[in-house]
Amino acid sequence: MSARRVIVIGSGPGGSAFGALMAHAGHHVTILERNGFSGGKCSSLPHGGYVVDTGVHMFGRGPLGPFGEVSRILGVGPRWSAATPAFTLSLSGGHKLEMASSIAHPVSLLNFLKGHLRGWQRMGWTSTAVKSLHELGPARLFSLARGFNDRRYPLYGELQDVCVRDFFSSISDCDDFLRTFHAQAMLTMVLPWHRASMGEFAYILASTMRASRLCYPRGGSGAIPASFLRALERRGGEIRLGCEVASIEIAGGRARGVITAEGEFIPGDTVVSSAGLRRTIELAGRDAFPAVYVDRADGLRDSEAFIAVKFFLDRKISSIRTPCLLHMPGLSPHGMFDYLEDGSIPAELFLFVTAPGRWDPSLVPPGGDCLIFGVPAPSRLDRGAQAEALLDLAEEMAAAIFPEISAATVAVERIMCTDVSCLSGRISGDCIGIAQEVGQSGSFRPRSATPVDGLFLAGADAGGRGIGTEMAADSALRLYWQLKV
Ligand SMILES: Cc1cc2nc3c(=O)[nH]c(=O)nc-3n(C[C@H](O)[C@H](O)[C@H](O)COP(=O)(O)OP(=O)(O)OC[C@H]3O[C@@H](n4cnc5c(N)ncnc54)[C@H](O)[C@@H]3O)c2cc1C
């Protein structure tokens, strides 16, 4: 094997995993990161006595997903924390149900039953079974169930052209059932269900249910890329922080290296960008690609955003016992995320709340806590006023769900789309990357290889599948298997 000279642009989950894997395989790797810290959208920074995620993160598969596979190849990786019960389902009306990572765990089953018997949440299992049988017929239902259980995930391709709304509306009329899946699509793909691909969603549901391992890395979300970067350096690779790539050098249809914002030329025979597909095209120059490739990239849409409000607390509050909480608004499942498109403010929000100090006490001062409230929001940067109003509502809801929060709060901080765009270097505050939506998912998803020899994409814009960070790591793994020899 002749060693490649690899330049990786970006140190998020995709770039750090890919760089470390290639260094492990004996290649010469340099990662260039424009921020003064590593991790991209999956980073954690010190803040007073707290270590705080820059986003609001939770991991569906942890050591059993692509991060685990990267760690097994490298021989090192993050240490994962798990908890039972893992999350609280907060329902409109102030009811709370605690759930384990697995839906089949006795804690989850008992609480589902409790919610049903008390009329807090009626999933309509019987009416859904009857409607599914009537609409799909037994043969189709059987084939879907078999596909769902198949480790080769055939539904990923089979359902790529169906949106999540059409699939679930065809099998159920029950509001609680439909609301649950609309919220899940938003949580995992950050898309309203009429855009989200059912193929991608079936893959996410099947793979996370198989793993049943809702977890979080010790040291914060940023510990994942940080552990890969340590592995990179141990293998002689280099990470340069605060080093922005200004252009990718192409000559004779081949990538030859990059030029930094400081004007330094760094040669490389393989350039792998995790800066995103469209940004990579700009860096290399649009003329370097066939017009049809550039047009296609221009037409792709990004996911929507999660903005957040972070509460720094001087004590633990007793109204949350789990490291994560999902609040389900009592709104119609069909209109609950309309505000992303029409600019309105809904009566109630879907909230994704994490308490990283409950997974890893070293992230908060002794006795203290930090609650991060994530709110789905439009990713466009020109919707700042709407985003502020959404976070005002999130703060009001926080006080209603956790009555002791105001007295315990020592500081509050907001994360807006402009902050996320600074973390990623993208022109929107999108959470995931290129959206996993109908028409750009499955076989339509951009590939890691580009039309330029020696220029590739890694990360959440190309080649992988799954949830956010895990999709970025999956993309890195697939490209590594392609390029390692
Ligand atoms: C608020 C929020 C909540 C989220 N919640 C979850 C969650 O719960 N679970 C989950 O799995 N995922 C979650 N995600 C999504 C996840 O963080 C992203 O999908 C993932 O980080 C994408 O990884 P990446 O490596 O492709 O890109 P990024 O993490 O965006 O990294 C790209 C890196 O490239 C660098 N870069 C860009 N341009 C240049 C350049 N010209 N020169 C040098 N460097 C450059 C950037 O600075 C950045 O560090 C969340 C994201 C956000 C914002």
Coordinates of C-alpha atoms and ligand atoms in Angstrom, one line a residue:
M1 CA 0.0 0.0 0.0
S2 CA 1.4 3.4 -0.8
A3 CA 0.4 5.9 1.9
R4 CA -1.8 8.8 0.8
R5 CA -1.3 12.4 1.8
V6 CA -4.8 13.1 3.2
I7 CA -6.1 16.6 4.0
V8 CA -9.4 16.6 5.9
I9 CA -11.5 19.8 6.1
G10 CA -13.4 20.0 9.4
S11 CA -13.2 18.2 12.8
G12 CA -16.8 17.4 13.5
P13 CA -17.9 13.8 14.0
G14 CA -17.4 13.0 10.3
G15 CA -14.0 14.7 9.7
S16 CA -12.5 13.5 13.1
A17 CA -13.7 9.9 12.6
F18 CA -12.5 9.7 9.0
G19 CA -9.1 11.4 9.8
A20 CA -8.4 9.0 12.7
L21 CA -9.4 5.9 10.7
M22 CA -7.1 6.9 7.8
A23 CA -4.2 7.7 10.2
H24 CA -4.8 4.3 11.8
A25 CA -4.5 2.7 8.4
G26 CA -1.1 4.2 7.9
H27 CA -1.9 7.3 5.8
H28 CA -0.5 10.8 6.5
V29 CA -3.4 12.8 7.7
T30 CA -3.8 16.5 8.5
I31 CA -7.2 17.9 9.7
L32 CA -7.8 21.6 9.3
E33 CA -10.5 23.1 11.5
R34 CA -11.6 26.8 11.1
N35 CA -12.9 27.0 14.7
G36 CA -10.5 27.4 17.6
F37 CA -11.9 24.2 19.1
S38 CA -12.7 20.8 17.6
G39 CA -16.0 19.0 17.2
G40 CA -18.1 21.2 14.9
K41 CA -21.8 21.0 15.8
C42 CA -20.9 18.2 18.3
S43 CA -18.6 20.1 20.7
S44 CA -18.7 20.9 24.4
L45 CA -17.1 23.9 25.9
P46 CA -16.2 25.0 29.5
H47 CA -18.6 27.6 30.9
G48 CA -18.0 28.7 34.5
G49 CA -17.9 25.4 36.4
Y50 CA -19.9 23.6 33.7
V51 CA -19.0 21.8 30.6
V52 CA -21.7 22.5 28.1
D53 CA -22.7 21.0 24.8
T54 CA -22.8 23.7 22.1
G55 CA -25.9 22.0 20.8
V56 CA -28.4 19.7 22.5
H57 CA -27.4 16.1 22.0
M58 CA -28.4 12.5 22.7
F59 CA -27.2 9.4 21.0
G60 CA -29.5 6.6 19.8
R61 CA -27.0 3.8 19.5
G62 CA -23.7 4.8 21.2
P63 CA -21.2 1.9 21.3
L64 CA -23.6 -0.3 19.2
G65 CA -23.7 2.1 16.2
P66 CA -21.1 3.6 13.9
F67 CA -19.3 5.4 16.7
G68 CA -18.7 1.9 18.3
E69 CA -17.4 0.6 15.0
V70 CA -15.0 3.5 14.6
S71 CA -13.8 2.9 18.2
R72 CA -13.3 -0.8 17.7
I73 CA -11.1 -0.2 14.6
L74 CA -9.1 2.5 16.4
G75 CA -8.9 0.6 19.7
V76 CA -10.0 3.7 21.6
G77 CA -13.1 5.8 21.8
P78 CA -15.5 7.6 24.1
R79 CA -16.8 6.0 27.3
W80 CA -20.6 5.9 27.3
S81 CA -23.1 6.4 30.1
A82 CA -26.5 4.9 30.0
A83 CA -29.4 5.2 32.5
T84 CA -32.7 3.5 33.3
P85 CA -35.2 5.1 33.1
A86 CA -33.6 7.0 30.2
F87 CA -36.1 9.7 29.4
T88 CA -39.4 11.2 30.6
L89 CA -42.3 11.7 28.3
S90 CA -44.0 14.9 29.3
L91 CA -47.6 15.2 28.1
S92 CA -49.8 18.2 27.7
G93 CA -51.8 18.6 31.0
G94 CA -48.7 18.2 33.2
H95 CA -48.5 14.3 33.1
K96 CA -45.2 12.6 33.0
L97 CA -44.2 9.0 32.2
E98 CA -40.7 7.7 32.6
M99 CA -39.3 5.4 29.9
A100 CA -36.4 3.0 29.4
S101 CA -34.2 3.1 26.3
S102 CA -36.1 0.0 25.0
I103 CA -39.8 0.1 24.4
A104 CA -39.9 -3.5 25.5
H105 CA -38.3 -2.8 28.9
P106 CA -40.7 -3.4 31.8
V107 CA -40.4 0.3 32.9
S108 CA -41.6 1.4 29.5
L109 CA -44.4 -1.1 29.2
L110 CA -45.7 -0.3 32.7
N111 CA -45.7 3.4 32.1
F112 CA -47.3 3.0 28.6
L113 CA -50.0 1.1 30.4
K114 CA -50.3 3.7 33.1
G115 CA -50.6 6.5 30.5
H116 CA -53.3 4.5 28.7
L117 CA -55.4 3.5 31.7
R118 CA -55.4 7.1 33.0
G119 CA -56.3 8.4 29.6
W120 CA -53.2 10.6 29.3
Q121 CA -52.0 9.1 26.1
R122 CA -54.1 6.6 23.9
M123 CA -52.0 5.2 21.2
G124 CA -55.0 3.6 19.5
W125 CA -53.2 0.2 19.0
T126 CA -56.4 -1.7 18.2
S127 CA -57.8 0.9 15.7
T128 CA -54.4 1.2 14.1
A129 CA -54.1 -2.6 13.7
V130 CA -57.5 -2.7 12.1
K131 CA -56.8 0.2 9.8
S132 CA -53.4 -1.2 8.8
L133 CA -54.9 -4.6 8.0
H134 CA -57.7 -3.0 6.0
E135 CA -55.5 -0.5 4.1
L136 CA -52.4 -2.6 3.5
G137 CA -53.7 -6.2 3.6
P138 CA -52.0 -9.1 5.5
A139 CA -49.3 -9.8 2.9
R140 CA -48.0 -6.3 2.7
L141 CA -48.2 -5.9 6.5
F142 CA -46.2 -9.1 6.9
S143 CA -43.6 -8.0 4.4
L144 CA -43.2 -4.7 6.1
A145 CA -42.8 -6.4 9.5
R146 CA -40.2 -8.7 8.0
G147 CA -38.4 -5.8 6.3
F148 CA -38.3 -3.9 9.6
N149 CA -36.6 -6.9 11.4
D150 CA -34.1 -7.6 8.6
R151 CA -30.6 -6.5 9.5
R152 CA -29.9 -5.6 5.9
Y153 CA -32.6 -2.8 6.3
P154 CA -34.4 -3.3 2.9
L155 CA -37.0 -0.7 3.8
Y156 CA -34.4 2.0 3.5
G157 CA -34.6 1.7 -0.3
E158 CA -38.1 0.4 -0.5
L159 CA -39.7 3.3 1.3
Q160 CA -37.4 6.1 0.2
D161 CA -40.1 7.8 -2.0
V162 CA -42.8 7.7 0.7
C163 CA -43.0 10.5 3.3
V164 CA -43.4 9.8 7.0
R165 CA -46.9 11.5 7.0
D166 CA -48.3 9.5 4.2
F167 CA -47.0 6.2 5.6
F168 CA -48.4 6.7 9.2
S169 CA -51.6 8.4 8.1
S170 CA -52.4 5.4 5.9
I171 CA -52.3 3.1 8.9
S172 CA -53.8 5.1 11.8
D173 CA -56.3 7.9 12.6
C174 CA -55.2 8.1 16.2
D175 CA -53.8 11.6 17.1
D176 CA -51.5 10.4 19.9
F177 CA -50.0 7.7 17.6
L178 CA -49.5 10.1 14.8
R179 CA -48.2 12.9 17.0
T180 CA -45.6 10.5 18.4
F181 CA -44.2 9.6 15.0
H182 CA -44.3 13.2 13.7
A183 CA -42.3 14.3 16.8
Q184 CA -39.9 11.4 16.3
A185 CA -39.2 12.4 12.7
M186 CA -38.6 15.9 13.9
L187 CA -36.3 14.7 16.7
T188 CA -34.2 12.4 14.5
M189 CA -34.2 14.0 11.1
V190 CA -35.2 17.6 12.1
L191 CA -37.8 17.7 9.4
P192 CA -41.6 18.0 9.3
W193 CA -43.1 14.6 8.4
H194 CA -44.4 15.6 5.0
R195 CA -40.7 16.2 3.9
A196 CA -39.1 13.3 5.8
S197 CA -38.3 10.1 3.9
M198 CA -40.0 7.0 5.4
G199 CA -37.1 4.8 4.1
E200 CA -34.6 6.8 6.2
F201 CA -37.1 6.9 9.2
A202 CA -37.6 3.1 9.0
Y203 CA -33.8 2.6 9.1
I204 CA -33.5 5.0 12.1
L205 CA -36.4 3.3 14.0
A206 CA -35.2 -0.2 13.3
S207 CA -31.5 0.4 14.1
T208 CA -32.1 2.4 17.3
M209 CA -34.7 -0.1 18.5
R210 CA -32.3 -3.0 17.8
A211 CA -29.6 -1.2 19.8
S212 CA -32.0 0.0 22.6
R213 CA -29.1 2.1 23.9
L214 CA -30.0 5.7 24.4
C215 CA -26.8 7.1 25.9
Y216 CA -24.3 9.9 26.2
P217 CA -20.5 10.1 26.2
R218 CA -18.7 10.8 29.4
G219 CA -17.1 14.3 29.1
G220 CA -19.9 15.7 27.0
S221 CA -20.8 15.4 23.3
G222 CA -17.4 16.9 22.3
A223 CA -15.7 13.9 23.9
I224 CA -16.6 11.8 20.8
P225 CA -14.6 13.8 18.2
A226 CA -12.0 14.6 20.9
S227 CA -11.3 10.9 21.4
F228 CA -10.9 10.3 17.7
L229 CA -8.5 13.2 17.4
R230 CA -6.4 11.8 20.2
A231 CA -6.2 8.5 18.2
L232 CA -5.3 10.5 15.1
E233 CA -2.4 12.2 16.9
R234 CA -1.2 9.0 18.4
R235 CA -0.8 7.7 14.9
G236 CA 1.2 10.7 13.8
G237 CA -1.7 12.7 12.3
E238 CA -2.0 16.4 12.8
I239 CA -5.0 18.6 13.8
R240 CA -4.7 22.3 13.1
L241 CA -7.3 24.4 14.9
G242 CA -8.2 28.0 13.9
C243 CA -7.1 27.1 10.3
E244 CA -9.7 27.9 7.7
V245 CA -9.5 26.4 4.2
A246 CA -10.0 29.2 1.7
S247 CA -9.8 27.1 -1.4
I248 CA -9.2 23.6 -2.7
E249 CA -6.6 23.4 -5.4
I250 CA -7.6 21.5 -8.5
A251 CA -5.2 20.9 -11.5
G252 CA -5.8 18.6 -14.4
G253 CA -9.2 17.5 -12.9
R254 CA -7.5 16.3 -9.7
A255 CA -7.3 17.7 -6.2
R256 CA -3.8 18.7 -5.3
G257 CA -4.2 20.2 -1.8
V258 CA -5.7 23.2 -0.2
I259 CA -4.9 26.9 0.4
T260 CA -5.6 28.2 3.9
A261 CA -7.1 31.7 4.7
E262 CA -3.5 32.7 5.7
G263 CA -2.4 31.8 2.1
E264 CA -0.5 28.7 3.0
F265 CA -0.6 25.9 0.3
I266 CA -0.9 22.4 1.9
P267 CA -0.3 19.7 -0.6
G268 CA -2.3 16.5 -0.6
D269 CA -3.3 13.8 -3.0
T270 CA -6.6 13.2 -1.3
V271 CA -8.8 16.0 0.0
V272 CA -11.8 15.0 2.1
S273 CA -14.2 17.8 3.0
S274 CA -16.8 17.7 5.8
A275 CA -17.6 21.4 5.2
G276 CA -20.8 20.3 3.3
L277 CA -21.4 19.7 -0.3
R278 CA -22.2 23.2 -1.4
R279 CA -19.4 24.8 0.5
T280 CA -17.0 22.2 -0.9
I281 CA -18.1 23.1 -4.4
E282 CA -17.4 26.8 -3.6
L283 CA -14.0 26.0 -2.2
A284 CA -13.0 24.0 -5.2
G285 CA -14.6 26.4 -7.7
R286 CA -17.9 25.7 -9.5
D287 CA -16.1 25.3 -12.8
A288 CA -14.3 22.3 -11.5
F289 CA -17.5 20.3 -11.6
P290 CA -20.0 19.4 -14.4
A291 CA -22.9 21.9 -14.5
V292 CA -25.4 19.1 -13.8
Y293 CA -23.6 18.2 -10.5
V294 CA -23.6 21.9 -9.4
D295 CA -27.2 22.4 -10.3
R296 CA -28.2 19.3 -8.4
A297 CA -26.3 20.4 -5.3
D298 CA -27.9 23.9 -5.5
G299 CA -31.3 22.3 -5.5
L300 CA -30.8 20.1 -2.4
R301 CA -32.4 21.3 0.8
D302 CA -30.9 21.2 4.3
S303 CA -32.7 20.0 7.4
E304 CA -34.4 22.5 9.7
A305 CA -32.8 23.6 13.0
F306 CA -32.9 23.1 16.8
I307 CA -32.4 26.3 18.7
A308 CA -31.9 26.1 22.4
V309 CA -32.2 27.7 25.8
K310 CA -29.8 26.6 28.5
F311 CA -30.5 26.9 32.2
F312 CA -27.5 26.8 34.5
L313 CA -28.8 25.7 37.9
D314 CA -27.2 25.9 41.4
R315 CA -29.1 22.8 42.6
K316 CA -30.8 19.7 41.2
I317 CA -34.5 20.0 40.8
S318 CA -36.6 17.1 41.7
S319 CA -39.3 17.4 39.0
I320 CA -36.9 15.7 36.5
R321 CA -35.3 12.4 37.4
T322 CA -34.1 11.3 34.0
P323 CA -31.2 12.7 31.8
C324 CA -33.6 13.5 29.0
L325 CA -37.2 14.7 28.6
L326 CA -39.5 14.9 25.6
H327 CA -42.5 17.2 25.8
M328 CA -45.3 16.3 23.5
P329 CA -47.6 19.3 22.8
G330 CA -51.4 18.7 22.8
L331 CA -51.7 20.0 19.3
S332 CA -53.0 18.3 16.1
P333 CA -50.3 16.0 14.7
H334 CA -51.0 17.5 11.3
G335 CA -50.3 21.1 12.3
M336 CA -47.8 20.9 15.2
F337 CA -44.8 22.1 13.1
D338 CA -46.6 24.3 10.7
Y339 CA -44.8 27.3 12.3
L340 CA -41.6 26.2 10.7
E341 CA -43.1 27.3 7.3
D342 CA -45.6 29.9 8.1
G343 CA -43.6 32.0 10.6
S344 CA -46.3 31.8 13.4
I345 CA -45.8 31.0 17.1
P346 CA -47.7 27.8 18.2
A347 CA -49.7 27.6 21.4
E348 CA -47.3 24.9 22.7
L349 CA -44.0 23.5 21.6
F350 CA -42.4 20.1 21.2
L351 CA -39.4 20.2 23.5
F352 CA -36.2 18.1 23.6
V353 CA -34.6 18.6 27.0
T354 CA -31.3 17.1 28.0
A355 CA -29.6 17.2 31.4
P356 CA -26.0 16.2 30.6
G357 CA -25.0 16.3 34.3
R358 CA -27.4 13.4 34.9
W359 CA -25.4 11.3 32.5
D360 CA -22.0 12.5 33.8
P361 CA -21.9 14.5 37.1
S362 CA -18.4 15.9 36.3
L363 CA -20.1 18.2 33.7
V364 CA -21.7 20.3 36.4
P365 CA -20.4 21.9 39.6
P366 CA -21.1 19.7 42.8
G367 CA -24.8 19.9 43.5
G368 CA -25.5 21.9 40.4
D369 CA -27.2 21.0 37.1
C370 CA -27.7 22.2 33.6
L371 CA -30.9 21.8 31.5
I372 CA -30.8 22.4 27.8
F373 CA -34.2 22.9 26.1
G374 CA -34.0 22.2 22.3
V375 CA -36.8 23.7 20.1
P376 CA -37.4 22.9 16.4
A377 CA -37.0 26.1 14.4
P378 CA -36.6 27.2 10.8
S379 CA -33.0 26.9 9.7
R380 CA -33.0 30.2 7.8
L381 CA -30.9 32.9 9.4
D382 CA -33.4 35.7 8.6
R383 CA -36.1 34.3 11.0
G384 CA -34.3 35.6 14.2
A385 CA -37.4 37.4 15.6
Q386 CA -39.5 34.3 15.3
A387 CA -36.7 32.2 16.9
E388 CA -36.5 34.6 19.9
A389 CA -40.3 34.4 20.4
L390 CA -40.1 30.6 20.2
L391 CA -37.4 30.6 23.0
D392 CA -39.5 33.0 25.1
L393 CA -42.3 30.4 24.9
A394 CA -39.9 27.6 25.7
E395 CA -38.8 29.5 28.9
E396 CA -42.5 29.9 29.9
M397 CA -43.1 26.2 29.3
A398 CA -39.9 25.3 31.2
A399 CA -41.3 27.1 34.3
A400 CA -44.6 25.2 33.9
I401 CA -43.0 21.8 33.5
F402 CA -40.4 22.3 36.2
P403 CA -41.9 24.6 38.8
E404 CA -38.6 24.9 40.8
I405 CA -36.5 26.0 37.8
S406 CA -36.7 29.8 38.3
A407 CA -35.5 29.7 41.9
A408 CA -32.6 27.4 40.9
T409 CA -31.4 29.3 37.8
V410 CA -28.2 31.2 38.0
A411 CA -27.8 32.0 34.3
V412 CA -29.6 31.5 31.0
E413 CA -28.1 31.3 27.6
R414 CA -29.7 31.0 24.1
I415 CA -28.3 29.2 21.1
M416 CA -29.7 30.6 17.8
C417 CA -29.3 29.6 14.2
T418 CA -26.6 32.1 13.8
D419 CA -24.6 30.4 16.5
V420 CA -25.0 27.0 14.9
S421 CA -24.0 28.5 11.5
C422 CA -20.7 29.7 13.2
L423 CA -20.1 26.2 14.6
S424 CA -20.5 24.5 11.2
G425 CA -19.4 27.1 8.8
R426 CA -22.6 26.7 6.8
I427 CA -24.9 29.4 5.5
S428 CA -27.9 28.2 7.6
G429 CA -28.5 27.0 11.1
D430 CA -29.5 23.5 9.9
C431 CA -29.0 20.9 12.5
I432 CA -28.2 17.8 10.5
G433 CA -26.9 18.6 7.1
I434 CA -28.5 17.8 3.7
A435 CA -32.1 16.8 4.7
Q436 CA -33.1 13.2 4.7
E437 CA -36.2 14.0 2.7
V438 CA -38.0 12.4 -0.2
G439 CA -36.1 12.9 -3.4
Q440 CA -32.7 13.3 -1.7
S441 CA -32.6 10.2 0.5
G442 CA -31.8 6.6 -0.2
S443 CA -30.4 6.1 -3.7
F444 CA -30.8 9.9 -4.3
R445 CA -28.5 10.9 -1.4
P446 CA -25.3 12.6 -2.5
R447 CA -22.3 10.2 -2.6
S448 CA -18.9 10.7 -0.9
A449 CA -17.1 10.6 -4.3
T450 CA -17.2 13.8 -6.3
P451 CA -16.6 14.2 -10.1
V452 CA -13.1 15.6 -9.2
D453 CA -10.5 12.9 -8.8
G454 CA -9.1 12.9 -5.2
L455 CA -11.9 15.0 -3.8
F456 CA -14.4 13.4 -1.5
L457 CA -17.1 14.3 1.1
A458 CA -17.4 12.9 4.6
G459 CA -20.0 13.8 7.2
A460 CA -23.7 14.4 7.4
D461 CA -24.0 15.7 3.8
A462 CA -23.0 12.6 1.9
G463 CA -22.9 8.9 2.0
G464 CA -24.2 7.9 5.4
R465 CA -27.5 7.1 7.0
G466 CA -29.0 7.4 10.5
I467 CA -29.3 10.2 13.0
G468 CA -27.1 13.3 12.8
T469 CA -23.8 12.6 14.4
E470 CA -24.1 8.8 13.7
M471 CA -24.9 9.5 10.1
A472 CA -21.7 11.6 9.9
A473 CA -19.7 8.7 11.5
D474 CA -21.3 6.2 9.1
S475 CA -20.3 8.3 6.2
A476 CA -16.7 8.4 7.5
L477 CA -16.7 4.6 7.9
R478 CA -18.0 3.9 4.4
L479 CA -15.4 6.3 2.8
Y480 CA -12.6 4.7 4.9
W481 CA -13.5 1.2 3.7
Q482 CA -13.3 2.6 0.1
L483 CA -10.0 4.5 0.5
K484 CA -8.0 2.7 3.2
V485 CA -5.9 0.6 0.8
Ligands
LIG1 C1 -28.7 22.1 18.2 C2 -28.3 20.8 17.6 C3 -28.7 19.6 18.2 C4 -28.3 18.3 17.7 N1 -28.8 17.2 18.3 C5 -28.3 16.0 17.8 C6 -28.6 14.8 18.6 O1 -29.2 14.8 19.6 N2 -28.0 13.6 18.1 C7 -27.3 13.6 17.0 O2 -26.8 12.5 16.6 N3 -27.0 14.7 16.2 C8 -27.5 15.9 16.7 N4 -27.2 17.0 16.0 C9 -26.6 16.9 14.6 C10 -25.1 16.7 14.6 O3 -24.5 17.5 15.5 C11 -24.6 16.9 13.2 O4 -25.4 16.2 12.2 C12 -23.2 16.5 13.1 O5 -22.4 17.3 13.9 C13 -22.6 16.6 11.6 O6 -21.3 16.3 11.6 P1 -20.3 16.7 10.5 O7 -19.0 16.2 10.8 O8 -20.9 16.3 9.2 O9 -20.4 18.3 10.5 P2 -20.1 19.4 11.6 O10 -20.3 18.9 12.9 O11 -20.9 20.6 11.1 O12 -18.5 19.7 11.4 C14 -18.0 20.4 10.2 C15 -16.7 21.1 10.6 O13 -16.1 21.6 9.5 C16 -15.5 22.8 9.8 N5 -15.3 23.6 8.6 C17 -16.3 24.1 7.7 N6 -15.8 24.8 6.7 C18 -14.4 24.8 7.0 C19 -13.3 25.3 6.3 N7 -13.5 26.1 5.1 N8 -12.1 25.1 6.8 C20 -11.9 24.4 7.9 N9 -12.9 23.9 8.6 C21 -14.1 24.0 8.1 C22 -16.5 23.4 10.8 O14 -16.0 24.5 11.5 C23 -16.9 22.2 11.6 O15 -16.1 22.1 12.7 C24 -27.5 18.3 16.5 C25 -27.1 19.5 15.9 C26 -27.4 20.7 16.5 C27 -26.9 22.0 15.9

